[in-house]
mmCIF file of C-alpha atoms in Angstrom:
data_model
loop_
_atom_site.group_PDB
_atom_site.id
_atom_site.type_symbol
_atom_site.label_atom_id
_atom_site.label_comp_id
_atom_site.label_asym_id
_atom_site.label_seq_id
_atom_site.Cartn_x
_atom_site.Cartn_y
_atom_site.Cartn_z
ATOM 1 C CA MET A 1 -69.348 31.511 -10.794
ATOM 2 C CA ASN A 2 -65.595 32.469 -10.481
ATOM 3 C CA ARG A 3 -63.611 30.093 -12.743
ATOM 4 C CA THR A 4 -60.270 31.284 -11.665
ATOM 5 C CA ARG A 5 -60.638 30.392 -7.992
ATOM 6 C CA PRO A 6 -59.841 26.515 -8.388
ATOM 7 C CA TRP A 7 -56.394 27.918 -9.822
ATOM 8 C CA LEU A 8 -55.795 30.328 -7.048
ATOM 9 C CA ASP A 9 -56.440 27.522 -4.121
ATOM 10 C CA LEU A 10 -53.997 25.008 -6.051
ATOM 11 C CA LEU A 11 -51.273 27.790 -6.218
ATOM 12 C CA LEU A 12 -52.119 28.815 -2.561
ATOM 13 C CA GLY A 13 -51.549 25.219 -1.632
ATOM 14 C CA LEU A 14 -48.527 24.692 -3.414
ATOM 15 C CA LEU A 15 -46.773 27.965 -1.840
ATOM 16 C CA LEU A 16 -48.112 26.637 1.687
ATOM 17 C CA GLY A 17 -46.468 23.542 0.918
ATOM 18 C CA LEU A 18 -43.110 24.645 -0.117
ATOM 19 C CA SER A 19 -43.125 26.953 2.902
ATOM 20 C CA LEU A 20 -43.817 24.210 4.916
ATOM 21 C CA GLY A 21 -40.955 21.947 3.576
ATOM 22 C CA LEU A 22 -38.532 24.616 3.818
ATOM 23 C CA ALA A 23 -39.202 25.376 7.554
ATOM 24 C CA VAL A 24 -39.108 21.657 8.192
ATOM 25 C CA ALA A 25 -35.623 21.413 6.389
ATOM 26 C CA TRP A 26 -34.181 24.701 7.923
ATOM 27 C CA TRP A 27 -35.469 24.545 11.497
ATOM 28 C CA VAL A 28 -37.371 21.547 12.608
ATOM 29 C CA ALA A 29 -35.056 18.812 11.108
ATOM 30 C CA PRO A 30 -32.120 20.139 9.375
ATOM 31 C CA ASN A 31 -29.465 18.062 7.922
ATOM 32 C CA THR A 32 -26.817 17.448 10.271
ATOM 33 C CA HIS A 33 -24.459 15.210 8.152
ATOM 34 C CA ILE A 34 -22.467 18.397 7.039
ATOM 35 C CA ASP A 35 -18.781 18.718 6.923
ATOM 36 C CA ARG A 36 -18.181 15.067 8.326
ATOM 37 C CA SER A 37 -14.862 13.801 9.333
ATOM 38 C CA PRO A 38 -13.017 11.621 7.077
ATOM 39 C CA ALA A 39 -13.390 8.693 9.651
ATOM 40 C CA ALA A 40 -17.131 8.656 8.574
ATOM 41 C CA LEU A 41 -16.257 7.664 5.046
ATOM 42 C CA HIS A 42 -16.867 4.441 3.257
ATOM 43 C CA SER A 43 -14.251 2.053 3.648
ATOM 44 C CA ASP A 44 -13.521 2.299 -0.307
ATOM 45 C CA TYR A 45 -12.924 6.024 0.134
ATOM 46 C CA LYS A 46 -10.884 5.494 2.837
ATOM 47 C CA ASP A 47 -8.311 3.424 0.756
ATOM 48 C CA GLU A 48 -8.354 6.277 -2.050
ATOM 49 C CA PHE A 49 -7.770 8.934 0.876
ATOM 50 C CA ARG A 50 -4.601 6.796 2.085
ATOM 51 C CA LEU A 51 -3.401 6.690 -1.527
ATOM 52 C CA LEU A 52 -3.972 10.422 -2.110
ATOM 53 C CA VAL A 53 -1.697 10.894 1.367
ATOM 54 C CA ALA A 54 0.878 8.473 0.214
ATOM 55 C CA SER A 55 1.116 10.152 -3.197
ATOM 56 C CA THR A 56 1.497 13.469 -1.599
ATOM 57 C CA TYR A 57 4.076 12.206 0.548
ATOM 58 C CA LEU A 58 6.365 10.798 -2.329
ATOM 59 C CA ALA A 59 6.142 14.395 -3.804
ATOM 60 C CA THR A 60 6.705 16.480 -0.726
ATOM 61 C CA GLY A 61 8.596 14.112 1.958
ATOM 62 C CA ASP A 62 6.548 15.675 4.725
ATOM 63 C CA THR A 63 5.850 12.770 7.215
ATOM 64 C CA GLY A 64 4.189 15.153 9.748
ATOM 65 C CA ARG A 65 1.470 16.372 7.437
ATOM 66 C CA ALA A 66 0.920 12.745 6.093
ATOM 67 C CA GLN A 67 0.617 11.450 9.737
ATOM 68 C CA VAL A 68 -1.962 14.281 10.451
ATOM 69 C CA ARG A 69 -3.704 13.571 7.460
ATOM 70 C CA LEU A 70 -4.155 10.073 8.153
ATOM 71 C CA SER A 71 -5.089 10.433 11.608
ATOM 72 C CA LEU A 72 -8.379 11.932 10.316
ATOM 73 C CA LEU A 73 -9.322 8.487 9.156
ATOM 74 C CA GLY A 74 -9.409 7.115 12.992
ATOM 75 C CA ASP A 75 -7.610 4.086 11.938
ATOM 76 C CA THR A 76 -6.294 2.491 15.452
ATOM 77 C CA ASP A 77 -2.951 1.973 13.911
ATOM 78 C CA ILE A 78 -2.232 3.995 10.998
ATOM 79 C CA VAL A 79 0.866 1.908 9.801
ATOM 80 C CA SER A 80 -0.829 -1.476 10.085
ATOM 81 C CA ALA A 81 -3.921 0.293 8.014
ATOM 82 C CA LEU A 82 -1.185 1.234 5.303
ATOM 83 C CA ILE A 83 0.469 -2.153 5.305
ATOM 84 C CA ASP A 84 -3.215 -4.011 5.201
ATOM 85 C CA GLU A 85 -4.182 -2.019 2.043
ATOM 86 C CA ALA A 86 -1.224 -2.534 0.230
ATOM 87 C CA LEU A 87 -1.668 -6.154 0.938
ATOM 88 C CA ARG A 88 -5.310 -5.974 -0.650
ATOM 89 C CA ILE A 89 -4.018 -4.041 -3.456
ATOM 90 C CA GLN A 90 -1.351 -6.735 -4.191
ATOM 91 C CA ALA A 91 -3.830 -9.661 -3.785
ATOM 92 C CA GLY A 92 -6.438 -7.623 -6.250
ATOM 93 C CA GLN A 93 -8.770 -7.017 -3.538
ATOM 94 C CA VAL A 94 -8.813 -3.161 -4.061
ATOM 95 C CA HIS A 95 -8.827 -1.550 -7.434
ATOM 96 C CA THR A 96 -7.723 1.927 -6.888
ATOM 97 C CA LEU A 97 -8.486 4.679 -9.338
ATOM 98 C CA GLN A 98 -5.411 6.670 -9.045
ATOM 99 C CA PHE A 99 -2.980 3.672 -9.830
ATOM 100 C CA SER A 100 -5.743 1.669 -12.219
ATOM 101 C CA GLN A 101 -2.789 1.271 -14.715
ATOM 102 C CA ASP A 102 0.035 0.134 -12.286
ATOM 103 C CA PRO A 103 -1.238 -0.909 -8.904
ATOM 104 C CA GLU A 104 2.483 -1.948 -8.362
ATOM 105 C CA LEU A 105 3.134 1.885 -7.723
ATOM 106 C CA ALA A 106 0.226 2.057 -5.344
ATOM 107 C CA VAL A 107 1.953 -0.752 -3.286
ATOM 108 C CA ASN A 108 5.260 0.922 -3.217
ATOM 109 C CA ALA A 109 3.805 4.127 -2.109
ATOM 110 C CA LEU A 110 1.937 3.001 0.850
ATOM 111 C CA ALA A 111 4.833 0.634 1.719
ATOM 112 C CA LEU A 112 7.285 3.748 1.628
ATOM 113 C CA LEU A 113 4.977 5.955 3.905
ATOM 114 C CA ALA A 114 4.371 3.066 6.313
ATOM 115 C CA ASN A 115 8.124 2.773 6.671
ATOM 116 C CA ALA A 116 8.760 6.420 7.228
ATOM 117 C CA LEU A 117 6.053 6.590 9.814
ATOM 118 C CA GLN A 118 7.494 3.712 11.693
ATOM 119 C CA ASP A 119 10.577 5.713 12.477
ATOM 120 C CA TYR A 120 9.258 9.313 12.394
ATOM 121 C CA ASP A 121 10.064 11.212 15.628
ATOM 122 C CA GLY A 122 8.113 14.584 14.691
ATOM 123 C CA THR A 123 10.980 16.421 13.127
ATOM 124 C CA PRO A 124 10.734 17.681 9.750
ATOM 125 C CA PRO A 125 12.530 15.702 7.053
ATOM 126 C CA ALA A 126 15.652 17.214 5.610
ATOM 127 C CA ALA A 127 14.401 16.090 2.004
ATOM 128 C CA PRO A 128 11.937 13.551 0.310
ATOM 129 C CA THR A 129 12.571 10.152 0.769
ATOM 130 C CA GLY A 130 10.808 8.936 -2.338
ATOM 131 C CA THR A 131 10.409 10.101 -6.053
ATOM 132 C CA PRO A 132 7.106 11.193 -7.262
ATOM 133 C CA VAL A 133 5.141 8.760 -8.831
ATOM 134 C CA THR A 134 5.263 8.815 -12.513
ATOM 135 C CA SER A 135 4.381 6.083 -15.336
ATOM 136 C CA GLY A 136 7.252 4.008 -16.109
ATOM 137 C CA SER A 137 9.135 4.669 -12.774
ATOM 138 C CA SER A 138 8.903 3.235 -9.085
ATOM 139 C CA PRO A 139 9.684 5.576 -5.852
ATOM 140 C CA THR A 140 12.385 4.267 -3.801
ATOM 141 C CA PRO A 141 13.456 5.413 -0.517
ATOM 142 C CA THR A 142 16.859 6.921 0.055
ATOM 143 C CA LEU A 143 19.080 4.299 1.675
ATOM 144 C CA SER A 144 22.438 3.166 2.148
ATOM 145 C CA ALA A 145 23.338 0.089 0.193
ATOM 146 C CA PHE A 146 22.740 -3.457 1.259
ATOM 147 C CA THR A 147 25.137 -6.031 1.315
ATOM 148 C CA LEU A 148 24.677 -9.808 1.237
ATOM 149 C CA VAL A 149 25.507 -11.391 4.574
ATOM 150 C CA SER A 150 24.304 -14.969 4.190
ATOM 151 C CA THR A 151 22.528 -17.286 1.808
ATOM 152 C CA GLU A 152 20.595 -20.464 3.044
ATOM 153 C CA THR A 153 19.419 -23.410 1.287
ATOM 154 C CA ILE A 154 15.736 -24.458 2.423
ATOM 155 C CA CYS A 155 14.674 -28.162 2.092
ATOM 156 C CA ASP A 156 11.251 -28.394 3.088
ATOM 157 C CA PRO A 157 9.295 -31.462 1.393
ATOM 158 C CA ASP A 158 5.982 -30.004 2.592
ATOM 159 C CA GLN A 159 6.690 -26.634 0.903
ATOM 160 C CA GLU A 160 4.197 -26.478 -2.195
ATOM 161 C CA VAL A 161 6.535 -23.954 -3.995
ATOM 162 C CA SER A 162 10.131 -22.866 -4.216
ATOM 163 C CA LEU A 163 10.821 -19.389 -2.915
ATOM 164 C CA GLY A 164 13.441 -16.993 -2.938
ATOM 165 C CA GLU A 165 13.270 -15.320 0.444
ATOM 166 C CA VAL A 166 14.742 -12.043 0.960
ATOM 167 C CA ARG A 167 15.287 -10.213 4.369
ATOM 168 C CA LEU A 168 16.677 -6.761 4.703
ATOM 169 C CA ARG A 169 18.465 -5.559 7.986
ATOM 170 C CA ASP A 170 19.877 -2.074 9.182
ATOM 171 C CA ARG A 171 23.119 -1.622 10.765
ATOM 172 C CA THR A 172 21.625 -2.618 13.949
ATOM 173 C CA GLY A 173 20.009 -5.836 12.714
ATOM 174 C CA ASN A 174 16.599 -4.439 12.722
ATOM 175 C CA PRO A 175 14.315 -5.271 9.855
ATOM 176 C CA VAL A 176 13.807 -2.654 6.913
ATOM 177 C CA PRO A 177 10.434 -2.599 5.415
ATOM 178 C CA GLY A 178 9.421 -0.376 2.056
ATOM 179 C CA VAL A 179 12.656 -1.175 0.157
ATOM 180 C CA GLU A 180 12.224 -2.290 -3.718
ATOM 181 C CA VAL A 181 14.312 -5.451 -4.544
ATOM 182 C CA LEU A 182 14.635 -6.086 -8.221
ATOM 183 C CA VAL A 183 14.671 -9.750 -9.407
ATOM 184 C CA THR A 184 15.853 -10.404 -12.897
ATOM 185 C CA TRP A 185 16.232 -13.360 -15.053
ATOM 186 C CA GLU A 186 16.516 -14.179 -18.956
ATOM 187 C CA GLY A 187 13.723 -12.650 -20.579
ATOM 188 C CA GLY A 188 11.973 -11.178 -17.471
ATOM 189 C CA ARG A 189 12.116 -9.002 -14.327
ATOM 190 C CA GLN A 190 9.921 -8.550 -11.215
ATOM 191 C CA SER A 191 10.075 -5.849 -8.320
ATOM 192 C CA ILE A 192 9.092 -6.854 -4.930
ATOM 193 C CA PHE A 193 8.805 -4.864 -1.723
ATOM 194 C CA THR A 194 9.873 -5.579 1.913
ATOM 195 C CA GLY A 195 7.235 -5.057 4.564
ATOM 196 C CA LEU A 196 4.147 -6.393 2.903
ATOM 197 C CA LYS A 197 3.942 -9.659 5.123
ATOM 198 C CA PRO A 198 4.932 -8.264 8.567
ATOM 199 C CA GLU A 199 3.793 -11.350 10.247
ATOM 200 C CA ILE A 200 6.675 -12.985 8.961
ATOM 201 C CA ASP A 201 9.041 -10.350 8.922
ATOM 202 C CA PRO A 202 8.752 -6.568 8.414
ATOM 203 C CA GLY A 203 12.132 -6.748 6.084
ATOM 204 C CA TYR A 204 10.765 -9.646 4.265
ATOM 205 C CA ALA A 205 9.944 -10.212 0.737
ATOM 206 C CA ASP A 206 9.742 -13.370 -1.713
ATOM 207 C CA PHE A 207 9.603 -14.683 -5.095
ATOM 208 C CA LEU A 208 8.751 -17.734 -6.812
ATOM 209 C CA LEU A 209 11.965 -19.743 -8.125
ATOM 210 C CA THR A 210 11.342 -21.690 -11.287
ATOM 211 C CA PRO A 211 13.659 -24.822 -11.512
ATOM 212 C CA GLY A 212 16.325 -24.463 -14.079
ATOM 213 C CA THR A 213 16.121 -20.843 -14.039
ATOM 214 C CA GLU A 214 19.108 -18.344 -12.934
ATOM 215 C CA TYR A 215 18.183 -15.457 -11.162
ATOM 216 C CA ALA A 216 19.890 -11.972 -10.160
ATOM 217 C CA ILE A 217 18.856 -10.052 -7.160
ATOM 218 C CA GLN A 218 19.500 -6.215 -6.613
ATOM 219 C CA VAL A 219 18.457 -4.104 -3.492
ATOM 220 C CA LEU A 220 17.599 -0.787 -4.950
ATOM 221 C CA PRO A 221 18.717 2.056 -5.478
ATOM 222 C CA SER A 222 22.378 1.555 -5.104
ATOM 223 C CA SER A 223 23.430 -2.204 -4.144
ATOM 224 C CA LEU A 224 25.292 -4.206 -6.390
ATOM 225 C CA PRO A 225 23.129 -7.140 -8.069
ATOM 226 C CA VAL A 226 23.735 -10.650 -6.814
ATOM 227 C CA PRO A 227 23.858 -13.036 -9.859
ATOM 228 C CA ASP A 228 23.631 -16.760 -10.552
ATOM 229 C CA LEU A 229 20.953 -17.817 -7.964
ATOM 230 C CA SER A 230 18.850 -20.814 -8.686
ATOM 231 C CA ALA A 231 16.386 -23.218 -6.831
ATOM 232 C CA PRO A 232 18.593 -25.713 -5.027
ATOM 233 C CA VAL A 233 17.890 -29.557 -5.489
ATOM 234 C CA CYS A 234 16.815 -31.275 -2.553
ATOM 235 C CA THR A 235 16.306 -34.936 -1.489
ATOM 236 C CA ARG A 236 13.448 -36.588 0.358
ATOM 237 C CA GLU A 237 14.105 -39.577 2.394
ATOM 238 C CA ASP A 238 13.058 -42.000 -0.139
ATOM 239 C CA GLY A 239 15.505 -40.574 -2.468
ATOM 240 C CA SER A 240 13.630 -38.541 -4.906
ATOM 241 C CA SER A 241 14.469 -35.026 -5.391
ATOM 242 C CA TYR A 242 12.454 -31.799 -5.540
ATOM 243 C CA SER A 243 13.455 -27.894 -5.904
ATOM 244 C CA GLY A 244 14.126 -26.257 -2.605
ATOM 245 C CA GLY A 245 14.162 -22.534 -1.762
ATOM 246 C CA LEU A 246 16.817 -19.881 -0.762
ATOM 247 C CA ARG A 247 16.911 -17.582 2.115
ATOM 248 C CA LEU A 248 19.339 -14.374 1.398
ATOM 249 C CA VAL A 249 20.068 -11.987 3.976
ATOM 250 C CA PHE A 250 21.262 -8.479 3.320
ATOM 251 C CA GLN A 251 22.404 -5.829 5.660
ATOM 252 C CA GLN A 252 23.762 -2.222 5.596
ATOM 253 C CA PRO A 253 27.170 -1.966 6.636
#
């Protein structure tokens, strides 16, 4: 009786199974999911892809290349997709790995790129429109200074909170999105960005007004600050008072 025959049969069986498996994998049912388009990525990875493109744009100022890269995602409206992601990051619905320590920078990067793509005509830019994203700094587009042209008191008893509304206009009166507005008060400061609420106005941004607090607003990078702003006191029909809001319109001369 040959005692080595069972081992030989087992070895031959393993080799035969391996050969059949390789034949199926290579010729019968090969993997067709190789080198897929970025459009096939999961939505979370698409968000990171947009942020990578926005970060690269801030460093290079190459609007055309950013547009080409974003078109690979297959979004129906590239600009709307950027703004939507910025809004989701601002609302805490997206937790980005690239800007985990400072999501405000992610919002700014997306807003700046959306602004650039809205005005892109296919010609190469002369210089980058933003500064590279680094810790402790916020990229700001190269824009002419804005001047305060009107201040309006908003008295609406149905409004639950007091808001300071900022609206930016260019020389022709068109809204200007993607611009940083610095709001400061005693012991605090906050950066807000136009273009994150396009359903209201592409050049719109707002911040909360605390009654009794004085604020200064500065449209960056070069506009002069507007000081001594505070929530106005409004009166209801029954004679009671409440805090109203402010609407400030800035325009490029």
